[in-house]
Coordinates of C-alpha atoms and ligand atoms in Angstrom, one line a residue:
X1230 CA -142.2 44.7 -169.5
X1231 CA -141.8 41.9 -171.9
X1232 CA -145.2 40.3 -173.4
X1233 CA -146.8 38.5 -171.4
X1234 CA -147.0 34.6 -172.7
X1235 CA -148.4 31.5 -171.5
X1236 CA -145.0 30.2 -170.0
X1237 CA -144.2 33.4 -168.4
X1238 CA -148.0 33.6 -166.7
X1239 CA -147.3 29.9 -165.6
X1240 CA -143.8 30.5 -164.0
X1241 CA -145.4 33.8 -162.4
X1242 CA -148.0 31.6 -160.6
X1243 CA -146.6 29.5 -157.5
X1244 CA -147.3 26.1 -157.2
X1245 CA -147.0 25.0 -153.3
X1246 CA -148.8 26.0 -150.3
X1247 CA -148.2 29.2 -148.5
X1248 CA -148.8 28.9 -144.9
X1249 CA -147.1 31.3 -142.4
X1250 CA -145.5 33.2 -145.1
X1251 CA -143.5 30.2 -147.0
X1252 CA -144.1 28.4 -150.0
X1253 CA -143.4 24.6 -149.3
X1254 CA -144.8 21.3 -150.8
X1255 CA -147.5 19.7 -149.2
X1256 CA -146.3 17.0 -146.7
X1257 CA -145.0 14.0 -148.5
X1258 CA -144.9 15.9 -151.7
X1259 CA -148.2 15.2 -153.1
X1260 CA -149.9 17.2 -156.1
X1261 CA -152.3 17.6 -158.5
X1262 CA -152.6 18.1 -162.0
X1263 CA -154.8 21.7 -163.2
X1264 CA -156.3 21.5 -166.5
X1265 CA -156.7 23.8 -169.9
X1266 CA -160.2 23.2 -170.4
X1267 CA -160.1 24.4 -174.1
X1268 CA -157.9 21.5 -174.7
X1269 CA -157.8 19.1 -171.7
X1270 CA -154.2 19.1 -171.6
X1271 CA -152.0 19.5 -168.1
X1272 CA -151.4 23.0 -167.2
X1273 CA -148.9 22.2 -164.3
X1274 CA -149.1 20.2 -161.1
X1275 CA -149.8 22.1 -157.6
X1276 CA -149.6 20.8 -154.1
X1277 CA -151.7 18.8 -152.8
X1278 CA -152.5 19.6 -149.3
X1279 CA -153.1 16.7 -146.7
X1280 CA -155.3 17.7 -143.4
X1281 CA -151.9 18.5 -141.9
X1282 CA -151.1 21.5 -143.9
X1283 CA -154.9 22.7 -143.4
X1284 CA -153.9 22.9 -139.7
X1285 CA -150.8 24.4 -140.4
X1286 CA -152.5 27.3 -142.3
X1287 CA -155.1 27.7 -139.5
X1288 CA -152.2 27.4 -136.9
X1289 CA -150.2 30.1 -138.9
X1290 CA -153.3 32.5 -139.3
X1291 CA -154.2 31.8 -135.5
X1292 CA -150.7 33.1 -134.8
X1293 CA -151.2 36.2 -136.8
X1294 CA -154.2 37.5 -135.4
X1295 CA -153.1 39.0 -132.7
X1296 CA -150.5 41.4 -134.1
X1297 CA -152.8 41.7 -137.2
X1298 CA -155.2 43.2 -135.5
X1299 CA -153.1 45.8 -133.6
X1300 CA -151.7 46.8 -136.8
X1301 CA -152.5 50.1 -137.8
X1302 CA -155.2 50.5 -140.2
X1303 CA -153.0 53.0 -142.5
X1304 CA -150.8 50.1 -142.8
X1305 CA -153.5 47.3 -143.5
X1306 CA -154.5 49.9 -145.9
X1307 CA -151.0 50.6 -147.9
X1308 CA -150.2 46.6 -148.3
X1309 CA -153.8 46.2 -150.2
X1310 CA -153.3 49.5 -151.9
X1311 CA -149.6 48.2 -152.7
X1312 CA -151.7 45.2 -153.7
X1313 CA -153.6 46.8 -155.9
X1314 CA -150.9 48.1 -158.2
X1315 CA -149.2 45.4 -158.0
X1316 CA -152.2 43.4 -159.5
X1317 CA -152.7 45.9 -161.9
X1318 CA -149.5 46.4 -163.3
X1319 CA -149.3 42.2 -163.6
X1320 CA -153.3 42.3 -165.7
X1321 CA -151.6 40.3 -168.4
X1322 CA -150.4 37.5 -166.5
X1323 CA -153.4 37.4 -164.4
X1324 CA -155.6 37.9 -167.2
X1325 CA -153.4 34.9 -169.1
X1326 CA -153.5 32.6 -165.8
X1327 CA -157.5 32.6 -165.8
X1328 CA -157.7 32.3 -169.3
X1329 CA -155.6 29.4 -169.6
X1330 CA -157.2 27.8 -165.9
X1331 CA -160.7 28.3 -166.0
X1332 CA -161.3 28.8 -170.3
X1333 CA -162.8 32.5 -170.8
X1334 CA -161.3 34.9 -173.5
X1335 CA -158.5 37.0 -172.6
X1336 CA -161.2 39.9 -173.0
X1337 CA -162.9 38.6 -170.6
X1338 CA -160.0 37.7 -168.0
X1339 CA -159.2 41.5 -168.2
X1340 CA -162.3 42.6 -167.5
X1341 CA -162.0 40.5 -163.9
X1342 CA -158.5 41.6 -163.1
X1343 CA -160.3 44.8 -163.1
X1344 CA -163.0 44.4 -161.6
X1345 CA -161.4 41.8 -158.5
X1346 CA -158.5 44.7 -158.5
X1347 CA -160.8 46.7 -157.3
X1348 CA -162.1 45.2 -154.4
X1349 CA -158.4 46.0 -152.8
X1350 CA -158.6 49.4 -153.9
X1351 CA -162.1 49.7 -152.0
X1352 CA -161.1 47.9 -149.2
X1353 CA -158.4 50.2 -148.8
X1354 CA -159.7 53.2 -148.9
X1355 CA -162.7 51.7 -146.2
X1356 CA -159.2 49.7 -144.0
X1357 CA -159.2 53.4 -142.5
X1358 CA -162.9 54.2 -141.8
X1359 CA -164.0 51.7 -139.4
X1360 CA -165.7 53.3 -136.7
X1361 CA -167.9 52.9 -133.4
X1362 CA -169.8 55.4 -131.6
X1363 CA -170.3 56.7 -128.3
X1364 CA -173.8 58.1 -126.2
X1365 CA -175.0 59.2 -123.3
X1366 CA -177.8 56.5 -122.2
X1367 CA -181.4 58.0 -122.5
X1368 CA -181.5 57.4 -118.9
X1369 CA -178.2 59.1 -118.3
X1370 CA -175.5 58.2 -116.6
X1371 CA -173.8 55.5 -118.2
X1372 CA -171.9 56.9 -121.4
X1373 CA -172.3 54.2 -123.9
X1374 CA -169.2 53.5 -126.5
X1375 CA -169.1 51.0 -129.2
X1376 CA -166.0 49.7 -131.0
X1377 CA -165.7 47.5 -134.4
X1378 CA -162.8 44.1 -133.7
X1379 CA -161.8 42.0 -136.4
X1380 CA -163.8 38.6 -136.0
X1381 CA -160.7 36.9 -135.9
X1382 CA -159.3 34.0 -138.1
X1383 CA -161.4 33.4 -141.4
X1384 CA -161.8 30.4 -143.8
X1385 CA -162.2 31.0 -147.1
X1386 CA -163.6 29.2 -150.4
X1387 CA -163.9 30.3 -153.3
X1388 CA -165.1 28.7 -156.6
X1389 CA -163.8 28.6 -160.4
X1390 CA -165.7 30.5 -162.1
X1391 CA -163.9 34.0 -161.2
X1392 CA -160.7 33.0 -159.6
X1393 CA -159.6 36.8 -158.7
X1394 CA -162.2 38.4 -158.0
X1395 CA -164.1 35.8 -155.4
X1396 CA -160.6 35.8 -153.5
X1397 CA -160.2 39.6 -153.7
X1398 CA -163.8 40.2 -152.4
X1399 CA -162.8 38.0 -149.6
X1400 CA -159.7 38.4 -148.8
X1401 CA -159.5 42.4 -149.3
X1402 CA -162.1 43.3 -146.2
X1403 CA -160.8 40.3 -144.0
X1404 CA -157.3 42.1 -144.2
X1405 CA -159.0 45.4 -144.2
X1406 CA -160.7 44.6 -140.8
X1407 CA -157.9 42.9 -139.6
X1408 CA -158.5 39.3 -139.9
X1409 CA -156.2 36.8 -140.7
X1410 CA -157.2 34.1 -143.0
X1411 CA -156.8 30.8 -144.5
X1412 CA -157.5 30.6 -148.3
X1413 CA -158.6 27.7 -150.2
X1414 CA -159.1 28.0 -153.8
X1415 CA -161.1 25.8 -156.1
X1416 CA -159.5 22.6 -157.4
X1417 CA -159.7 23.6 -161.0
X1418 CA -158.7 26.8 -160.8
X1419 CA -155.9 27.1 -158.1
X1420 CA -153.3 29.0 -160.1
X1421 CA -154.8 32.8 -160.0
X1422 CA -155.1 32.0 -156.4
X1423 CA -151.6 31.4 -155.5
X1424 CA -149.8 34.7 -157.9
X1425 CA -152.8 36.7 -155.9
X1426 CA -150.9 35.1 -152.7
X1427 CA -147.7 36.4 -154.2
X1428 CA -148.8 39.6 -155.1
X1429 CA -149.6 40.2 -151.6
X1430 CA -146.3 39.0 -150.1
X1431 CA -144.3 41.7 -152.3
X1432 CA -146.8 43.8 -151.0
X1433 CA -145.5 43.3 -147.6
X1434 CA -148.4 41.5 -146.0
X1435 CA -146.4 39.5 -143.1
X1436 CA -146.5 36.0 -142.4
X1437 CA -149.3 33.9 -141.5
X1438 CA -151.7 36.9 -142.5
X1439 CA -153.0 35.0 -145.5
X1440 CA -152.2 31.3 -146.1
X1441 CA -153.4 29.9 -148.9
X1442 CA -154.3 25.6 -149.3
X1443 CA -154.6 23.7 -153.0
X1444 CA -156.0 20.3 -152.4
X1445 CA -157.8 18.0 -154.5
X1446 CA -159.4 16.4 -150.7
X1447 CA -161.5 19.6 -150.2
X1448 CA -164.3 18.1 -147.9
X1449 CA -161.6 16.2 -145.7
X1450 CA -159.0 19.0 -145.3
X1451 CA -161.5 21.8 -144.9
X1452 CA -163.8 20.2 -142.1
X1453 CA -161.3 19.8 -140.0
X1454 CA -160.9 23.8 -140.0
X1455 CA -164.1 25.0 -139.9
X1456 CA -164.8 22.4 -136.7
X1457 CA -162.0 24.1 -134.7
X1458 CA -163.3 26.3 -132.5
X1459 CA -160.3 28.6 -133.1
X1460 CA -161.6 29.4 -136.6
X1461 CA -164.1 32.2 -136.4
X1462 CA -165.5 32.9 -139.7
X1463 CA -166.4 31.3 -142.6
X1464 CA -166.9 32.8 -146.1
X1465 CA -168.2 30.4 -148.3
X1466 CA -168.9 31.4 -152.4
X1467 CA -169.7 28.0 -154.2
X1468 CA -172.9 26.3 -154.8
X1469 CA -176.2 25.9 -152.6
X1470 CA -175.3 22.1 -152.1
X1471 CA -171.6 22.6 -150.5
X1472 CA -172.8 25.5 -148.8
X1473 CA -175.6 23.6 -147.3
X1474 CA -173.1 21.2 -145.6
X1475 CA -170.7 23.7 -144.5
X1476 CA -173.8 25.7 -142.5
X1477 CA -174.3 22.7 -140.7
X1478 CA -170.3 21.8 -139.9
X1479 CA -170.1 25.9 -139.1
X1480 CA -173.1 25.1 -136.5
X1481 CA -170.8 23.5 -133.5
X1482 CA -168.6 26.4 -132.9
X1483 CA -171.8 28.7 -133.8
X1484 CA -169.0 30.2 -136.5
X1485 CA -169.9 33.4 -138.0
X1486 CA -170.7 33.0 -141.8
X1487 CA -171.2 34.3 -145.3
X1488 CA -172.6 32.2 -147.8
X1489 CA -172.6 33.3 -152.1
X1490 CA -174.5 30.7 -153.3
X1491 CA -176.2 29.5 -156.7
X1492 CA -178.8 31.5 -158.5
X1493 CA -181.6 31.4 -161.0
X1494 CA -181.6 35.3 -162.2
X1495 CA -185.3 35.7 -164.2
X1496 CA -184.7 38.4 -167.1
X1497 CA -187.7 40.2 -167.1
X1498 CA -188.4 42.4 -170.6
X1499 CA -191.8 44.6 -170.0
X1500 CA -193.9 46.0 -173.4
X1501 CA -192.7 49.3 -172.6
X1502 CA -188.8 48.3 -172.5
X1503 CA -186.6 49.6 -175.0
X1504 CA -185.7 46.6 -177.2
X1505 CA -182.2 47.2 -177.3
X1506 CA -181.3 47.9 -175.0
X1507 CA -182.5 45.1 -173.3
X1508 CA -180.5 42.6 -175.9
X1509 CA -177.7 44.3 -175.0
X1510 CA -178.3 44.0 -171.7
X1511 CA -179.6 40.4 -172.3
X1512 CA -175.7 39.4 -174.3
X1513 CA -174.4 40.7 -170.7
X1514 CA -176.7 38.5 -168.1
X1515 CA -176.0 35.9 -170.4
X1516 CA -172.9 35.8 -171.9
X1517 CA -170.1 37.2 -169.3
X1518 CA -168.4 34.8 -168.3
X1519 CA -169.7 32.0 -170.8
X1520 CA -172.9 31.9 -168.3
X1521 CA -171.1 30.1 -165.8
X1522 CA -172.0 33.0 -163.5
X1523 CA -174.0 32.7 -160.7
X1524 CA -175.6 36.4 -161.7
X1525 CA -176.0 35.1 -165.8
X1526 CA -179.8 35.2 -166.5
X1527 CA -181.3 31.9 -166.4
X1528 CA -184.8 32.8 -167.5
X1529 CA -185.8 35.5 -169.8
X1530 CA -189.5 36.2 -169.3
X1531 CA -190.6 38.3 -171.3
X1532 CA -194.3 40.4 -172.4
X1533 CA -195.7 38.5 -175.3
X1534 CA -196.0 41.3 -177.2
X1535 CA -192.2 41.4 -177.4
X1536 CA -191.6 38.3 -177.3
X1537 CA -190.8 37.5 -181.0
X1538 CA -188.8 40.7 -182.0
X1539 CA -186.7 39.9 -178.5
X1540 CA -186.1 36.4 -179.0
X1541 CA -185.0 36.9 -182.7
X1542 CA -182.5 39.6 -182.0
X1543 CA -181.0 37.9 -179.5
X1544 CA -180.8 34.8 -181.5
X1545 CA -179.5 36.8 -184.1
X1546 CA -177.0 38.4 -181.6
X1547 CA -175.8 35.0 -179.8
X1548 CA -175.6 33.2 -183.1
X1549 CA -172.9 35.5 -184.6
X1550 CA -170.4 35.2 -181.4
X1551 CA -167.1 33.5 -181.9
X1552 CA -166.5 30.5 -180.1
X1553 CA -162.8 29.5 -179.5
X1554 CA -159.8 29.4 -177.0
X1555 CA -160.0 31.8 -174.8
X1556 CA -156.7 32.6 -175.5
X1557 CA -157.4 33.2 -179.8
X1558 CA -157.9 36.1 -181.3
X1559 CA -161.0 37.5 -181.5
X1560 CA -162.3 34.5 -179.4
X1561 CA -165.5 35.4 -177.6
X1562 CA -167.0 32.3 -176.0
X1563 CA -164.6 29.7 -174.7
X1564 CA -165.0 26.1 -173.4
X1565 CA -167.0 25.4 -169.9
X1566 CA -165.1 24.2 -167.5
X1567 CA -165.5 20.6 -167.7
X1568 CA -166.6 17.8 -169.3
X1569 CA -169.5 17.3 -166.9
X1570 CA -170.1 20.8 -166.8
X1571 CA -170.8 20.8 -170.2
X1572 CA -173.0 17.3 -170.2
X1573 CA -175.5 19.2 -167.5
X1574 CA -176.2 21.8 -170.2
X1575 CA -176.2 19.4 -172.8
X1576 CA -179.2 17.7 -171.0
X1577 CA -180.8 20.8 -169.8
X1578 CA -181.3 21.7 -173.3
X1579 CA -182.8 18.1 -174.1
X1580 CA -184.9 18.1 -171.9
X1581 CA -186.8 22.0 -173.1
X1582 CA -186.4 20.7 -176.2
X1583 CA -188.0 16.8 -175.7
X1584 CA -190.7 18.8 -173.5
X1585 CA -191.7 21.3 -176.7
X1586 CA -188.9 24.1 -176.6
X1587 CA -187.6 26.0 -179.9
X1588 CA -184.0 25.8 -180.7
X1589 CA -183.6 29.3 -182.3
X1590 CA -179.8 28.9 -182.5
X1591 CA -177.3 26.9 -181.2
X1592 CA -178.1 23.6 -179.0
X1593 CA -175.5 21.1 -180.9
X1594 CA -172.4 19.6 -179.3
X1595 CA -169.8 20.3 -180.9
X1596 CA -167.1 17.7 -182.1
X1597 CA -163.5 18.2 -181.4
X1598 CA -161.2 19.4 -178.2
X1599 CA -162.4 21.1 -175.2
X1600 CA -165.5 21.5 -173.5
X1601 CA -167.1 23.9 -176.1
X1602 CA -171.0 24.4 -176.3
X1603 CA -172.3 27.0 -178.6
X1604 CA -174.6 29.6 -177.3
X1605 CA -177.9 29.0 -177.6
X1606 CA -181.2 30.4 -177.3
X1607 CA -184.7 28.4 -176.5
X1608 CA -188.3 30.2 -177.3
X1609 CA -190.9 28.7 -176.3
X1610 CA -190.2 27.2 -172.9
X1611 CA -192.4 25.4 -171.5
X1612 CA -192.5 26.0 -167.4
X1613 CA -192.1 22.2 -166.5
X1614 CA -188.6 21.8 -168.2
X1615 CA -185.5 21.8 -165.4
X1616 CA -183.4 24.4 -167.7
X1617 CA -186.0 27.5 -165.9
X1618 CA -185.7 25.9 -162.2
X1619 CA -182.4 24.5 -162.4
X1620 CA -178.8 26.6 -162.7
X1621 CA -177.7 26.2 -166.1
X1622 CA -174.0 27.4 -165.8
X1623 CA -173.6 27.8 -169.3
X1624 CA -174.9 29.8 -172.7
X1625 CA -178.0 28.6 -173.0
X1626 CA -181.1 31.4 -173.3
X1627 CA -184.6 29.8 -172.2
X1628 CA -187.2 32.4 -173.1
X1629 CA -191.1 32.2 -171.5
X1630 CA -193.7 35.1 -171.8
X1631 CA -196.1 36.7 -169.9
X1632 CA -199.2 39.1 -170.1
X1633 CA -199.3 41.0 -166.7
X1634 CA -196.9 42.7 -164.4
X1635 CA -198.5 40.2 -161.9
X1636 CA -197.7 37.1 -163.6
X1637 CA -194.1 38.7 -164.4
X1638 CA -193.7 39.1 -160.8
X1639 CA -194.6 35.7 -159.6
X1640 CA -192.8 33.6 -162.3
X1641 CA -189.5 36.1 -161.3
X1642 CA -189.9 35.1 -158.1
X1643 CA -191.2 31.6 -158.4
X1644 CA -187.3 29.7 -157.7
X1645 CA -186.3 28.5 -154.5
X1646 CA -182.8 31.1 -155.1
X1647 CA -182.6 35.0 -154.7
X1648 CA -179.7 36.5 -155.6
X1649 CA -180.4 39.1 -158.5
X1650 CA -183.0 39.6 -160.8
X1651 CA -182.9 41.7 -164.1
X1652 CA -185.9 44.1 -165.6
X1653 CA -186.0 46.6 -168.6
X1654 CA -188.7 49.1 -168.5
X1655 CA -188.7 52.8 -169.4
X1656 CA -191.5 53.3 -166.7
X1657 CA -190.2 54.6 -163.4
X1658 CA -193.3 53.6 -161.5
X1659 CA -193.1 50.1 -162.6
X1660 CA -189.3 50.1 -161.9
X1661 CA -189.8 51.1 -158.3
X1662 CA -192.9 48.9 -158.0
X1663 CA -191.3 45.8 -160.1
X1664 CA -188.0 46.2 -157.7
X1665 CA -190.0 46.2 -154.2
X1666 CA -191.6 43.0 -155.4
X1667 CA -188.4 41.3 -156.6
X1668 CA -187.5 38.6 -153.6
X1669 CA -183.9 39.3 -154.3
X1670 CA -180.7 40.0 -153.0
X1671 CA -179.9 42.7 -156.2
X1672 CA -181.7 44.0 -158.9
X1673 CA -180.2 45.3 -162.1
X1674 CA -183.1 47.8 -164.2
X1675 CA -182.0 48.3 -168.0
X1676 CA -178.7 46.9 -167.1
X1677 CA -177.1 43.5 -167.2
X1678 CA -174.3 43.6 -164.6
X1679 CA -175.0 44.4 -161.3
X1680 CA -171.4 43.5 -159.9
X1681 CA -169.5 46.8 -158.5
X1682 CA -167.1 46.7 -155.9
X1683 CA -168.8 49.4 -154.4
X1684 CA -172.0 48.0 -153.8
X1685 CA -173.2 45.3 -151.4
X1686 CA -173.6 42.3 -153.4
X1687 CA -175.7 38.9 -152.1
X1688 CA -178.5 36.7 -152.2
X1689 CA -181.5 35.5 -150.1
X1690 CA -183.1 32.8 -149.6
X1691 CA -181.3 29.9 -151.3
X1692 CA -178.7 32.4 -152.8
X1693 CA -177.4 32.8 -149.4
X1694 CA -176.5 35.2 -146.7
X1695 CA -173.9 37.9 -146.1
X1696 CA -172.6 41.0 -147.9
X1697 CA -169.5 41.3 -150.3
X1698 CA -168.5 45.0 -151.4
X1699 CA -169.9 48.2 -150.3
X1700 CA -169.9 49.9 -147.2
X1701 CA -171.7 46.3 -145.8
X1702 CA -168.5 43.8 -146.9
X1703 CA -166.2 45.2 -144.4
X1704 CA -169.2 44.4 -142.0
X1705 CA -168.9 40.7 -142.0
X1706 CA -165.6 40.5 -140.9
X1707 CA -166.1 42.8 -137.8
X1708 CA -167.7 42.1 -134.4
X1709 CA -169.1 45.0 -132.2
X1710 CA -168.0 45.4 -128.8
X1711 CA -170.1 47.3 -126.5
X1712 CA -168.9 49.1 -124.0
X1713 CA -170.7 50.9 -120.7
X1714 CA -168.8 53.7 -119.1
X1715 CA -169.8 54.9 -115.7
X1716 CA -168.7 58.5 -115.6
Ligands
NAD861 P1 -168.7 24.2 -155.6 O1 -169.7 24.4 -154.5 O2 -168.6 22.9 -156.2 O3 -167.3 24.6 -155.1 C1 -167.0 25.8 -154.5 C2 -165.8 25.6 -153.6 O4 -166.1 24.7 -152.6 C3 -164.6 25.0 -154.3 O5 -163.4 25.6 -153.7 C4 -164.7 23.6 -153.9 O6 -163.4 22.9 -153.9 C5 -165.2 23.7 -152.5 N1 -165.9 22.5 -152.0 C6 -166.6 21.6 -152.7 N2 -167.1 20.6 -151.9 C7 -166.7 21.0 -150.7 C8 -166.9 20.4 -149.4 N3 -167.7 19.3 -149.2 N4 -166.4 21.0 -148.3 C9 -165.7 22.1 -148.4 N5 -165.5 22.7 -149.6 C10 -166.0 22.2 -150.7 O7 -169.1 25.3 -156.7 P2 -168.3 25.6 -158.1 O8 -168.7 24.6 -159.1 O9 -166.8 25.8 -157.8 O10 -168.9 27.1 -158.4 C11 -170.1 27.2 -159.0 C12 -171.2 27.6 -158.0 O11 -170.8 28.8 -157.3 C13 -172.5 27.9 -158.7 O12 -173.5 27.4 -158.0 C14 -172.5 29.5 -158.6 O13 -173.8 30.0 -158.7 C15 -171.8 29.7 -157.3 N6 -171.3 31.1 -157.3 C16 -171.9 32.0 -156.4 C17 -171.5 33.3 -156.4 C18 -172.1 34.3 -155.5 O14 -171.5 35.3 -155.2 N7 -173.4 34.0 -155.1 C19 -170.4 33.7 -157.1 C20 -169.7 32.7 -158.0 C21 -170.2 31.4 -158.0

């Protein structure tokens, strides 16, 4: 296969809508433009979709369903096996597509077309094990027999900030249940969406399975959707604002739903931790994905006793990484996503810094092209600045201390969100004890990712609801039908 370059990774990815297994322009030929945030030029134009072709795509997957459904599970299987290669024999131009879209190195882009490959590999392999079961009531008599049914028609949305993987983890166990679905990617990142879409179709997924919408109107051409009481799920990965509304639009047809949303993960590094360890673990939390990760560690607390020789290593360690295009060699931290994106971390760090933080490295805007900010560490935090309650979505390290397992405990879980939280500790009492305690959704001890296709990943409280991956994702897309048999 020739090398992949950026004009070849452009012409791979579609640019119209594909509803009911066509690509077509939006009606009246609307578009709009997708951006290179390292240098704010125009990537290419995609459609635009109007509330018409939202219908269209719901009418398409409503279609589909039925035969969907009845299709054999080895088959729903093969196509996102199929899938699978596909998607991995076309890394580069995926890898190229989110590097150019949404700004992170190429290293990094690999590393997702892994890791959101693999969620059709899993879903595969689980496409083929969905089961019920069947017992004789306690009383006797009645023999009762359960069975698992696709929900039925999904929607969609996923954000920017991994634009394979959060349509993989979707999409792989709706098909695998046997849903159809309507896809609608973010606005700045719509390309990765639409080759995925392709993949699929060589794949042999038929029409109307998956249909996927680009549309700079998201709030008017996705209400109308998730109001019609044909749609039956909703899977929602975005921020705790958005997700908030759509709850409420999902509560007229009582949809089912799944909501990813934001997160504040606290870092915590105990005396007893092994110091590197946890700054390798810390560059992780932090730095994958140029923080704009809804896992990235928000708020390293961290024993005072530590404290100094932590904060200076990982200084040290931040301060040497390469910021660039995502697309130049050895580039290692590329733009954010926007130029408002990268104002909000701009002013978190003010605001630590008017309220008595340390700038240990970074923390300076640079000049020039793009939406670069350099990573950045902050010691001395005090617990009134918004950079420890807010998201930061960026590179910016804010490090606090404590003195007790206690007080490490109830800063951790001192934040409205609760989707993961990170500890390093060589003690396995304190892990179990620290991990029981932790009010969240995943926990990550002496490691800095958590993400794995293979396990159930989500949030509570303001983090959301719903599992993705693992033995529970295929769960969200299923109903269970209960049936009593008199014999
Ligand atoms: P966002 O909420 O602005 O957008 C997410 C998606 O929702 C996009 O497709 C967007 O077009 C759409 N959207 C926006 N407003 C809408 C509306 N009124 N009605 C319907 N759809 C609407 O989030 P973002 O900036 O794209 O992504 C960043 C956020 O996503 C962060 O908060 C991050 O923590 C969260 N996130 C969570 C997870 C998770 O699994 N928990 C994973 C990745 C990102």
């Amino acid at each position: 296969m020739p090398a992949v370059t950026q004009k070849s990774a452009l012409e791979f990815a579609p640019t119209g809508l594909y509803v009911d297994g066509r690509w077509r322009p939006a009606t009246g030929g609307a578009t709009f433009a997708v951006h290179d945030p390292a240098t704010g030029r125009t990537l290419t134009e995609v459609a635009d979709a109007s509330v018409e072709d939202g219908r269209a795509a719901l009418d398409a997957a409503v279609a589909a369903q039925a035969d969907w459904a009845a299709t054999d599970p080895r088959e729903r299987s093969e196509i996102l096996r199929r899938a699978f290669e596909l998607l991995t024999g076309r890394a580069e131009t995926f890898a190229m597509l989110m590097t150019l879209e949404m700004g992170k190195s190429l290293a990094e882009s690999r590393g997702e077309v892994t890791y959101g490959a693999e969620f059709f590999r899993w879903f595969a392999e689980e496409a083929v094990r969905i089961h019920g079961r069947y017992a004789v009531a306690p009383s006797g008599g009645t023999r009762l027999v359960t069975m698992r049914q696709p929900v039925g028609p999904v929607m969609a949305i996923t954000p920017w900030n991994f634009p394979l993987a959060m349509g993989t983890r979707k999409v792989g166990p709706a098909l695998a249940a046997g849903c159809t679905v309507v896809l609608k990617p973010a606005g700045e990142t719509p390309l990765t969406t639409l080759a995925l879409a392709r993949v699929l179709e060589e794949a042999g997924l038929p029409a109307g399975v998956l249909n996927v919408i680009t549309t700079s109107r998201t709030a008017e051409v996705s209400e109308p959707i998730i109001r019609d009481p044909r749609l039956r799920k909703l899977t929602f990965t975005g921020s705790t604002g958005v997700g908030r509304t759509l709850v409420g639009q999902s509560a007229d047809q009582l949809l089912r739903v799944s909501m990813e949303l934001g997160g504040n993960a606290p870092f915590l590094v105990f005396e007893d931790a092994d110091l590197e360890r946890a700054v390798d673990g810390a560059m992780l939390a932090k730095m994958r994905n140029i923080g704009e990760a809804c896992t990235a560690a928000n708020r390293f607390i961290v024993h005072e006793s530590v404290a100094e020789e932590f904060s200076a290593r990982l200084a040290e360690r931040m301060g040497a990484l390469t910021v660039g295009k995502g697309t130049a060699k050895g580039a290692e931290v590329g733009p954010l996503i926007t130029e408002a994106a990268r104002g909000n971390v701009a002013e978190l760090v003010e605001d630590a810094v008017t309220k008595g933080a340390t700038v240990l490295t970074g923390g300076e805007v640079p000049t020039g092209k793009g939406w670069f900010y350099p990573p950045t560490v902050l010691a001395d935090v005090p617990e009134g600045a918004r950079v420890l309650r807010e998201e930061i979505f960026g590179p910016v390290a804010p490090i606090t201390t404590f003195t007790s397992e206690e007080e490490a405990i109830r800063l951790a879980n001192s934040s409205e969100y609760g989707l993961v939280a990170y500890a390093f500790t060589e003690d396995g009492a304190r892990t179990l004890r620290v991990s029981e305690a932790l009010e969240f959704g995943m926990v990550g001890i002496n490691q800095g990712v958590v993400s794995n296709p293979a396990a159930p990943f989500g949030g509570v409280k303001h983090s959301g609801f719903g599992r993705e991956g693992g033995f529970e994702g295929i769960e969200e897309y299923l109903e269970t039908k209960y049936v009593g048999i008199a014999p």
